[in-house]
Amino acid sequence: MTPETKTPLTATLLGILDDGWAGLSDTARQRLATANVVIGAGRTLDLVRPHLATGAEILDMDGKLGQVAGWILDARAQGKSAVALATGDPLCHGIASWLTGKLGRDGFAIIPAVSTLQLAFARFKTAWQDVKISTCHSADAGEWFVGATPEHGLYKLMRAIALHPRVALFTGPENTPDRLARALIAAGYGEDATLSVACRLLLDDEIIHTGLTPAEAAHMTFPQPNVVLVERTPDAAQPSFGLEDLEYIQRSPEKGLITKQEARALSLAKLRLKPDALVWDIGAGSGSVGLECARLAPHGHVWAIEKNEGDAANARANAERFRIGNYTLCEGKAPALLDTWPDPDAVFIGGSGGELGELIGLILARLKPGGRLVMNFVTLENLATATATLKEKGAAWDVVQLQASRSQPILDMHRLAAQNPVWVVTAAKA
């Protein structure tokens, strides 16, 4: 049986670096020199204009990225060969994946250049097989601040840095290495992170910086384009949940206004959080439940609300202490502000401020399908209100009464001291 003969591809996605024609392989040069249509960003096209075929149609895609697939299809329909230029390796944070979605896997050939990341790490003289690759090469994100939500342009990058000790990234004209350095300081990494920056690779004015502290980099200017490596000391191993009560900063002198470890552990189990869960924590108190939710959902986010100014300050201090970056705390009394939050996968109510029935109705309406609502009560009245409201709304629910006792020393022996009973109410949205 004869193998099927495929029609030769007439479109090529070709990687190129700032050394232009000189850095291309013979195959890449031939493909480019004979192309009828050449597509690229203005600065990239300028690198190869003298080597293009006479009469070749040159299309500048600056501000017109969405038209690239159409241009290639038009060229193909006319029987013309087309080459689209991309920086470095188009499959590494480049346009190859997007173009594949438009043209299909068989719609074009890919000839990559060395990735700018590979080149940068060669300049840094350090291996890169263990790095997490990220980017902030996007619209102006503004300065990073504690409590920023996933809408912030630096959020994904800051989560990558929180979860990985070595992160390589592409910057942009506004989201620069010095802005990143300030973000590291704001996030609590000022003392244990370093930045290496490769600027204008392969150009005559190439500059390489290694081992900069965030404080040094925060006030420097870095020529564009550049690539950054962020390295930091890995966080000491800590449990994802189950921290001791006294590890949290609490209101003084009234210590004990915190969801106790035993009730916290059961409540977190009932929430059944996925790694990317969006969580509401209503009545945050010292922040213990919400902060442990944030650790259990490292790719998600927690929105918390607390009406007491002192408790809110403690929750923020605890978030800073444990360097929890996927946590936003608002001061106020629910249900205020909840309409500004995205629909949740899970909700915890530790305090309702007298609006319990209204809150339960609002939450059941906003929960995503399969979402869970977990509530802790120490009074019969709140338990009765919760179960009655859940029954009225037709929600499936269950109650666990948790009665825990802790050992206490007495003379040279120990006794058990009972804690107050807690009712843990769980409701699930079908």
PDB file of N, CA, C and O in Angstrom, residues 278-330:
ATOM      1  N   LEU A 278     -13.074  29.293  43.980  1.00  0.00           N
ATOM      2  CA  LEU A 278     -13.347  30.660  44.385  1.00  0.00           C
ATOM      3  C   LEU A 278     -14.201  30.591  45.649  1.00  0.00           C
ATOM      4  O   LEU A 278     -15.267  29.968  45.648  1.00  0.00           O
ATOM      5  N   VAL A 279     -13.730  31.222  46.726  1.00  0.00           N
ATOM      6  CA  VAL A 279     -14.320  31.022  48.048  1.00  0.00           C
ATOM      7  C   VAL A 279     -14.742  32.356  48.646  1.00  0.00           C
ATOM      8  O   VAL A 279     -14.031  33.360  48.508  1.00  0.00           O
ATOM      9  N   TRP A 280     -15.889  32.368  49.352  1.00  0.00           N
ATOM     10  CA  TRP A 280     -16.297  33.500  50.166  1.00  0.00           C
ATOM     11  C   TRP A 280     -16.154  33.118  51.629  1.00  0.00           C
ATOM     12  O   TRP A 280     -16.570  32.025  52.039  1.00  0.00           O
ATOM     13  N   ASP A 281     -15.587  34.008  52.421  1.00  0.00           N
ATOM     14  CA  ASP A 281     -15.486  33.826  53.878  1.00  0.00           C
ATOM     15  C   ASP A 281     -16.225  34.992  54.533  1.00  0.00           C
ATOM     16  O   ASP A 281     -15.746  36.129  54.509  1.00  0.00           O
ATOM     17  N   ILE A 282     -17.389  34.718  55.100  1.00  0.00           N
ATOM     18  CA  ILE A 282     -18.239  35.768  55.649  1.00  0.00           C
ATOM     19  C   ILE A 282     -18.138  35.761  57.171  1.00  0.00           C
ATOM     20  O   ILE A 282     -18.420  34.748  57.816  1.00  0.00           O
ATOM     21  N   GLY A 283     -17.718  36.909  57.710  1.00  0.00           N
ATOM     22  CA  GLY A 283     -17.414  36.973  59.136  1.00  0.00           C
ATOM     23  C   GLY A 283     -16.039  36.387  59.376  1.00  0.00           C
ATOM     24  O   GLY A 283     -15.861  35.402  60.089  1.00  0.00           O
ATOM     25  N   ALA A 284     -15.025  36.999  58.745  1.00  0.00           N
ATOM     26  CA  ALA A 284     -13.688  36.396  58.677  1.00  0.00           C
ATOM     27  C   ALA A 284     -13.003  36.282  60.033  1.00  0.00           C
ATOM     28  O   ALA A 284     -12.157  35.413  60.230  1.00  0.00           O
ATOM     29  N   GLY A 285     -13.343  37.175  60.995  1.00  0.00           N
ATOM     30  CA  GLY A 285     -12.650  37.147  62.285  1.00  0.00           C
ATOM     31  C   GLY A 285     -11.164  37.331  62.105  1.00  0.00           C
ATOM     32  O   GLY A 285     -10.707  38.243  61.406  1.00  0.00           O
ATOM     33  N   SER A 286     -10.377  36.437  62.670  1.00  0.00           N
ATOM     34  CA  SER A 286      -8.915  36.507  62.553  1.00  0.00           C
ATOM     35  C   SER A 286      -8.420  35.975  61.213  1.00  0.00           C
ATOM     36  O   SER A 286      -7.224  36.009  60.940  1.00  0.00           O
ATOM     37  N   GLY A 287      -9.320  35.448  60.408  1.00  0.00           N
ATOM     38  CA  GLY A 287      -8.950  34.993  59.072  1.00  0.00           C
ATOM     39  C   GLY A 287      -8.563  33.539  58.971  1.00  0.00           C
ATOM     40  O   GLY A 287      -8.177  33.080  57.895  1.00  0.00           O
ATOM     41  N   SER A 288      -8.682  32.774  60.071  1.00  0.00           N
ATOM     42  CA  SER A 288      -8.122  31.420  60.076  1.00  0.00           C
ATOM     43  C   SER A 288      -8.727  30.530  58.993  1.00  0.00           C
ATOM     44  O   SER A 288      -7.998  29.842  58.262  1.00  0.00           O
ATOM     45  N   VAL A 289     -10.060  30.530  58.854  1.00  0.00           N
ATOM     46  CA  VAL A 289     -10.685  29.652  57.861  1.00  0.00           C
ATOM     47  C   VAL A 289     -10.363  30.125  56.444  1.00  0.00           C
ATOM     48  O   VAL A 289      -9.946  29.342  55.587  1.00  0.00           O
ATOM     49  N   GLY A 290     -10.542  31.409  56.186  1.00  0.00           N
ATOM     50  CA  GLY A 290     -10.297  31.924  54.844  1.00  0.00           C
ATOM     51  C   GLY A 290      -8.861  31.739  54.397  1.00  0.00           C
ATOM     52  O   GLY A 290      -8.598  31.392  53.235  1.00  0.00           O
ATOM     53  N   LEU A 291      -7.917  31.950  55.298  1.00  0.00           N
ATOM     54  CA  LEU A 291      -6.502  31.819  54.934  1.00  0.00           C
ATOM     55  C   LEU A 291      -6.137  30.368  54.659  1.00  0.00           C
ATOM     56  O   LEU A 291      -5.341  30.069  53.758  1.00  0.00           O
ATOM     57  N   GLU A 292      -6.741  29.450  55.406  1.00  0.00           N
ATOM     58  CA  GLU A 292      -6.460  28.043  55.130  1.00  0.00           C
ATOM     59  C   GLU A 292      -7.169  27.594  53.855  1.00  0.00           C
ATOM     60  O   GLU A 292      -6.668  26.726  53.129  1.00  0.00           O
ATOM     61  N   CYS A 293      -8.325  28.198  53.551  1.00  0.00           N
ATOM     62  CA  CYS A 293      -8.960  27.948  52.246  1.00  0.00           C
ATOM     63  C   CYS A 293      -8.027  28.380  51.114  1.00  0.00           C
ATOM     64  O   CYS A 293      -7.888  27.686  50.101  1.00  0.00           O
ATOM     65  N   ALA A 294      -7.391  29.534  51.291  1.00  0.00           N
ATOM     66  CA  ALA A 294      -6.487  30.051  50.254  1.00  0.00           C
ATOM     67  C   ALA A 294      -5.318  29.094  50.025  1.00  0.00           C
ATOM     68  O   ALA A 294      -4.850  28.934  48.889  1.00  0.00           O
ATOM     69  N   ARG A 295      -4.858  28.457  51.077  1.00  0.00           N
ATOM     70  CA  ARG A 295      -3.736  27.522  50.921  1.00  0.00           C
ATOM     71  C   ARG A 295      -4.189  26.218  50.284  1.00  0.00           C
ATOM     72  O   ARG A 295      -3.432  25.580  49.549  1.00  0.00           O
ATOM     73  N   LEU A 296      -5.444  25.822  50.575  1.00  0.00           N
ATOM     74  CA  LEU A 296      -5.966  24.598  49.978  1.00  0.00           C
ATOM     75  C   LEU A 296      -6.381  24.805  48.520  1.00  0.00           C
ATOM     76  O   LEU A 296      -6.541  23.831  47.781  1.00  0.00           O
ATOM     77  N   ALA A 297      -6.587  26.046  48.130  1.00  0.00           N
ATOM     78  CA  ALA A 297      -6.949  26.378  46.741  1.00  0.00           C
ATOM     79  C   ALA A 297      -5.907  27.333  46.173  1.00  0.00           C
ATOM     80  O   ALA A 297      -6.193  28.500  45.910  1.00  0.00           O
ATOM     81  N   PRO A 298      -4.672  26.868  45.967  1.00  0.00           N
ATOM     82  CA  PRO A 298      -3.585  27.768  45.571  1.00  0.00           C
ATOM     83  C   PRO A 298      -3.785  28.411  44.216  1.00  0.00           C
ATOM     84  O   PRO A 298      -3.182  29.440  43.916  1.00  0.00           O
ATOM     85  N   HIS A 299      -4.623  27.811  43.364  1.00  0.00           N
ATOM     86  CA  HIS A 299      -4.892  28.388  42.045  1.00  0.00           C
ATOM     87  C   HIS A 299      -6.247  29.090  42.019  1.00  0.00           C
ATOM     88  O   HIS A 299      -6.709  29.514  40.958  1.00  0.00           O
ATOM     89  N   GLY A 300      -6.871  29.214  43.186  1.00  0.00           N
ATOM     90  CA  GLY A 300      -8.132  29.915  43.308  1.00  0.00           C
ATOM     91  C   GLY A 300      -7.946  31.213  44.069  1.00  0.00           C
ATOM     92  O   GLY A 300      -6.838  31.755  44.161  1.00  0.00           O
ATOM     93  N   HIS A 301      -9.033  31.722  44.639  1.00  0.00           N
ATOM     94  CA  HIS A 301      -8.963  32.996  45.364  1.00  0.00           C
ATOM     95  C   HIS A 301     -10.034  33.020  46.438  1.00  0.00           C
ATOM     96  O   HIS A 301     -11.109  32.436  46.276  1.00  0.00           O
ATOM     97  N   VAL A 302      -9.730  33.721  47.536  1.00  0.00           N
ATOM     98  CA  VAL A 302     -10.666  33.866  48.650  1.00  0.00           C
ATOM     99  C   VAL A 302     -11.022  35.341  48.811  1.00  0.00           C
ATOM    100  O   VAL A 302     -10.126  36.193  48.886  1.00  0.00           O
ATOM    101  N   TRP A 303     -12.327  35.617  48.857  1.00  0.00           N
ATOM    102  CA  TRP A 303     -12.832  36.943  49.207  1.00  0.00           C
ATOM    103  C   TRP A 303     -13.410  36.850  50.612  1.00  0.00           C
ATOM    104  O   TRP A 303     -14.260  35.989  50.877  1.00  0.00           O
ATOM    105  N   ALA A 304     -12.935  37.697  51.523  1.00  0.00           N
ATOM    106  CA  ALA A 304     -13.386  37.662  52.910  1.00  0.00           C
ATOM    107  C   ALA A 304     -13.960  39.016  53.298  1.00  0.00           C
ATOM    108  O   ALA A 304     -13.548  40.058  52.769  1.00  0.00           O
ATOM    109  N   ILE A 305     -14.923  39.002  54.235  1.00  0.00           N
ATOM    110  CA  ILE A 305     -15.499  40.246  54.736  1.00  0.00           C
ATOM    111  C   ILE A 305     -15.591  40.176  56.256  1.00  0.00           C
ATOM    112  O   ILE A 305     -15.930  39.122  56.817  1.00  0.00           O
ATOM    113  N   GLU A 306     -15.243  41.271  56.922  1.00  0.00           N
ATOM    114  CA  GLU A 306     -15.263  41.341  58.385  1.00  0.00           C
ATOM    115  C   GLU A 306     -15.683  42.744  58.800  1.00  0.00           C
ATOM    116  O   GLU A 306     -15.131  43.729  58.306  1.00  0.00           O
ATOM    117  N   LYS A 307     -16.658  42.831  59.708  1.00  0.00           N
ATOM    118  CA  LYS A 307     -17.180  44.148  60.109  1.00  0.00           C
ATOM    119  C   LYS A 307     -16.380  44.787  61.237  1.00  0.00           C
ATOM    120  O   LYS A 307     -16.392  46.007  61.394  1.00  0.00           O
ATOM    121  N   ASN A 308     -15.668  43.978  62.023  1.00  0.00           N
ATOM    122  CA  ASN A 308     -14.911  44.521  63.149  1.00  0.00           C
ATOM    123  C   ASN A 308     -13.543  44.998  62.682  1.00  0.00           C
ATOM    124  O   ASN A 308     -12.756  44.230  62.117  1.00  0.00           O
ATOM    125  N   GLU A 309     -13.245  46.254  62.913  1.00  0.00           N
ATOM    126  CA  GLU A 309     -11.994  46.843  62.418  1.00  0.00           C
ATOM    127  C   GLU A 309     -10.760  46.137  62.975  1.00  0.00           C
ATOM    128  O   GLU A 309      -9.792  45.875  62.253  1.00  0.00           O
ATOM    129  N   GLY A 310     -10.793  45.810  64.275  1.00  0.00           N
ATOM    130  CA  GLY A 310      -9.646  45.145  64.882  1.00  0.00           C
ATOM    131  C   GLY A 310      -9.428  43.752  64.337  1.00  0.00           C
ATOM    132  O   GLY A 310      -8.289  43.339  64.057  1.00  0.00           O
ATOM    133  N   ASP A 311     -10.516  42.996  64.155  1.00  0.00           N
ATOM    134  CA  ASP A 311     -10.391  41.652  63.592  1.00  0.00           C
ATOM    135  C   ASP A 311      -9.899  41.717  62.147  1.00  0.00           C
ATOM    136  O   ASP A 311      -9.082  40.893  61.719  1.00  0.00           O
ATOM    137  N   ALA A 312     -10.406  42.690  61.388  1.00  0.00           N
ATOM    138  CA  ALA A 312      -9.963  42.834  59.995  1.00  0.00           C
ATOM    139  C   ALA A 312      -8.466  43.115  59.935  1.00  0.00           C
ATOM    140  O   ALA A 312      -7.751  42.562  59.091  1.00  0.00           O
ATOM    141  N   ALA A 313      -7.978  43.951  60.848  1.00  0.00           N
ATOM    142  CA  ALA A 313      -6.539  44.241  60.893  1.00  0.00           C
ATOM    143  C   ALA A 313      -5.754  42.980  61.215  1.00  0.00           C
ATOM    144  O   ALA A 313      -4.679  42.726  60.637  1.00  0.00           O
ATOM    145  N   ASN A 314      -6.284  42.158  62.125  1.00  0.00           N
ATOM    146  CA  ASN A 314      -5.600  40.909  62.473  1.00  0.00           C
ATOM    147  C   ASN A 314      -5.583  39.940  61.290  1.00  0.00           C
ATOM    148  O   ASN A 314      -4.584  39.265  61.042  1.00  0.00           O
ATOM    149  N   ALA A 315      -6.699  39.867  60.560  1.00  0.00           N
ATOM    150  CA  ALA A 315      -6.756  38.972  59.402  1.00  0.00           C
ATOM    151  C   ALA A 315      -5.734  39.394  58.345  1.00  0.00           C
ATOM    152  O   ALA A 315      -5.043  38.559  57.756  1.00  0.00           O
ATOM    153  N   ARG A 316      -5.623  40.708  58.125  1.00  0.00           N
ATOM    154  CA  ARG A 316      -4.622  41.193  57.169  1.00  0.00           C
ATOM    155  C   ARG A 316      -3.210  40.863  57.647  1.00  0.00           C
ATOM    156  O   ARG A 316      -2.345  40.477  56.851  1.00  0.00           O
ATOM    157  N   ALA A 317      -2.972  41.041  58.944  1.00  0.00           N
ATOM    158  CA  ALA A 317      -1.646  40.741  59.497  1.00  0.00           C
ATOM    159  C   ALA A 317      -1.335  39.253  59.352  1.00  0.00           C
ATOM    160  O   ALA A 317      -0.194  38.870  59.057  1.00  0.00           O
ATOM    161  N   ASN A 318      -2.331  38.406  59.556  1.00  0.00           N
ATOM    162  CA  ASN A 318      -2.116  36.968  59.394  1.00  0.00           C
ATOM    163  C   ASN A 318      -1.836  36.615  57.933  1.00  0.00           C
ATOM    164  O   ASN A 318      -0.982  35.774  57.634  1.00  0.00           O
ATOM    165  N   ALA A 319      -2.533  37.273  57.003  1.00  0.00           N
ATOM    166  CA  ALA A 319      -2.280  37.030  55.577  1.00  0.00           C
ATOM    167  C   ALA A 319      -0.858  37.427  55.214  1.00  0.00           C
ATOM    168  O   ALA A 319      -0.159  36.716  54.470  1.00  0.00           O
ATOM    169  N   GLU A 320      -0.401  38.551  55.752  1.00  0.00           N
ATOM    170  CA  GLU A 320       0.965  38.999  55.489  1.00  0.00           C
ATOM    171  C   GLU A 320       1.976  38.058  56.139  1.00  0.00           C
ATOM    172  O   GLU A 320       2.996  37.709  55.532  1.00  0.00           O
ATOM    173  N   ARG A 321       1.674  37.631  57.350  1.00  0.00           N
ATOM    174  CA  ARG A 321       2.582  36.743  58.085  1.00  0.00           C
ATOM    175  C   ARG A 321       2.816  35.437  57.339  1.00  0.00           C
ATOM    176  O   ARG A 321       3.929  34.920  57.283  1.00  0.00           O
ATOM    177  N   PHE A 322       1.738  34.876  56.781  1.00  0.00           N
ATOM    178  CA  PHE A 322       1.846  33.595  56.075  1.00  0.00           C
ATOM    179  C   PHE A 322       2.030  33.777  54.565  1.00  0.00           C
ATOM    180  O   PHE A 322       2.024  32.807  53.826  1.00  0.00           O
ATOM    181  N   ARG A 323       2.173  35.014  54.122  1.00  0.00           N
ATOM    182  CA  ARG A 323       2.389  35.357  52.712  1.00  0.00           C
ATOM    183  C   ARG A 323       1.327  34.711  51.820  1.00  0.00           C
ATOM    184  O   ARG A 323       1.619  34.050  50.837  1.00  0.00           O
ATOM    185  N   ILE A 324       0.085  34.966  52.173  1.00  0.00           N
ATOM    186  CA  ILE A 324      -1.039  34.464  51.385  1.00  0.00           C
ATOM    187  C   ILE A 324      -1.424  35.536  50.370  1.00  0.00           C
ATOM    188  O   ILE A 324      -1.944  36.586  50.723  1.00  0.00           O
ATOM    189  N   GLY A 325      -1.163  35.279  49.103  1.00  0.00           N
ATOM    190  CA  GLY A 325      -1.384  36.284  48.071  1.00  0.00           C
ATOM    191  C   GLY A 325      -2.702  36.152  47.331  1.00  0.00           C
ATOM    192  O   GLY A 325      -3.066  37.037  46.569  1.00  0.00           O
ATOM    193  N   ASN A 326      -3.419  35.043  47.517  1.00  0.00           N
ATOM    194  CA  ASN A 326      -4.706  34.850  46.823  1.00  0.00           C
ATOM    195  C   ASN A 326      -5.863  35.061  47.795  1.00  0.00           C
ATOM    196  O   ASN A 326      -6.761  34.223  47.939  1.00  0.00           O
ATOM    197  N   TYR A 327      -5.833  36.204  48.479  1.00  0.00           N
ATOM    198  CA  TYR A 327      -6.782  36.504  49.558  1.00  0.00           C
ATOM    199  C   TYR A 327      -7.072  37.991  49.553  1.00  0.00           C
ATOM    200  O   TYR A 327      -6.158  38.814  49.582  1.00  0.00           O
ATOM    201  N   THR A 328      -8.358  38.337  49.464  1.00  0.00           N
ATOM    202  CA  THR A 328      -8.781  39.732  49.483  1.00  0.00           C
ATOM    203  C   THR A 328      -9.736  39.942  50.647  1.00  0.00           C
ATOM    204  O   THR A 328     -10.779  39.266  50.712  1.00  0.00           O
ATOM    205  N   LEU A 329      -9.391  40.841  51.555  1.00  0.00           N
ATOM    206  CA  LEU A 329     -10.229  41.112  52.721  1.00  0.00           C
ATOM    207  C   LEU A 329     -10.897  42.469  52.569  1.00  0.00           C
ATOM    208  O   LEU A 329     -10.241  43.475  52.280  1.00  0.00           O
ATOM    209  N   CYS A 330     -12.210  42.502  52.776  1.00  0.00           N
ATOM    210  CA  CYS A 330     -12.976  43.742  52.741  1.00  0.00           C
ATOM    211  C   CYS A 330     -13.552  44.007  54.128  1.00  0.00           C
ATOM    212  O   CYS A 330     -13.970  43.072  54.820  1.00  0.00           O
TER     213      CYS A 330
END
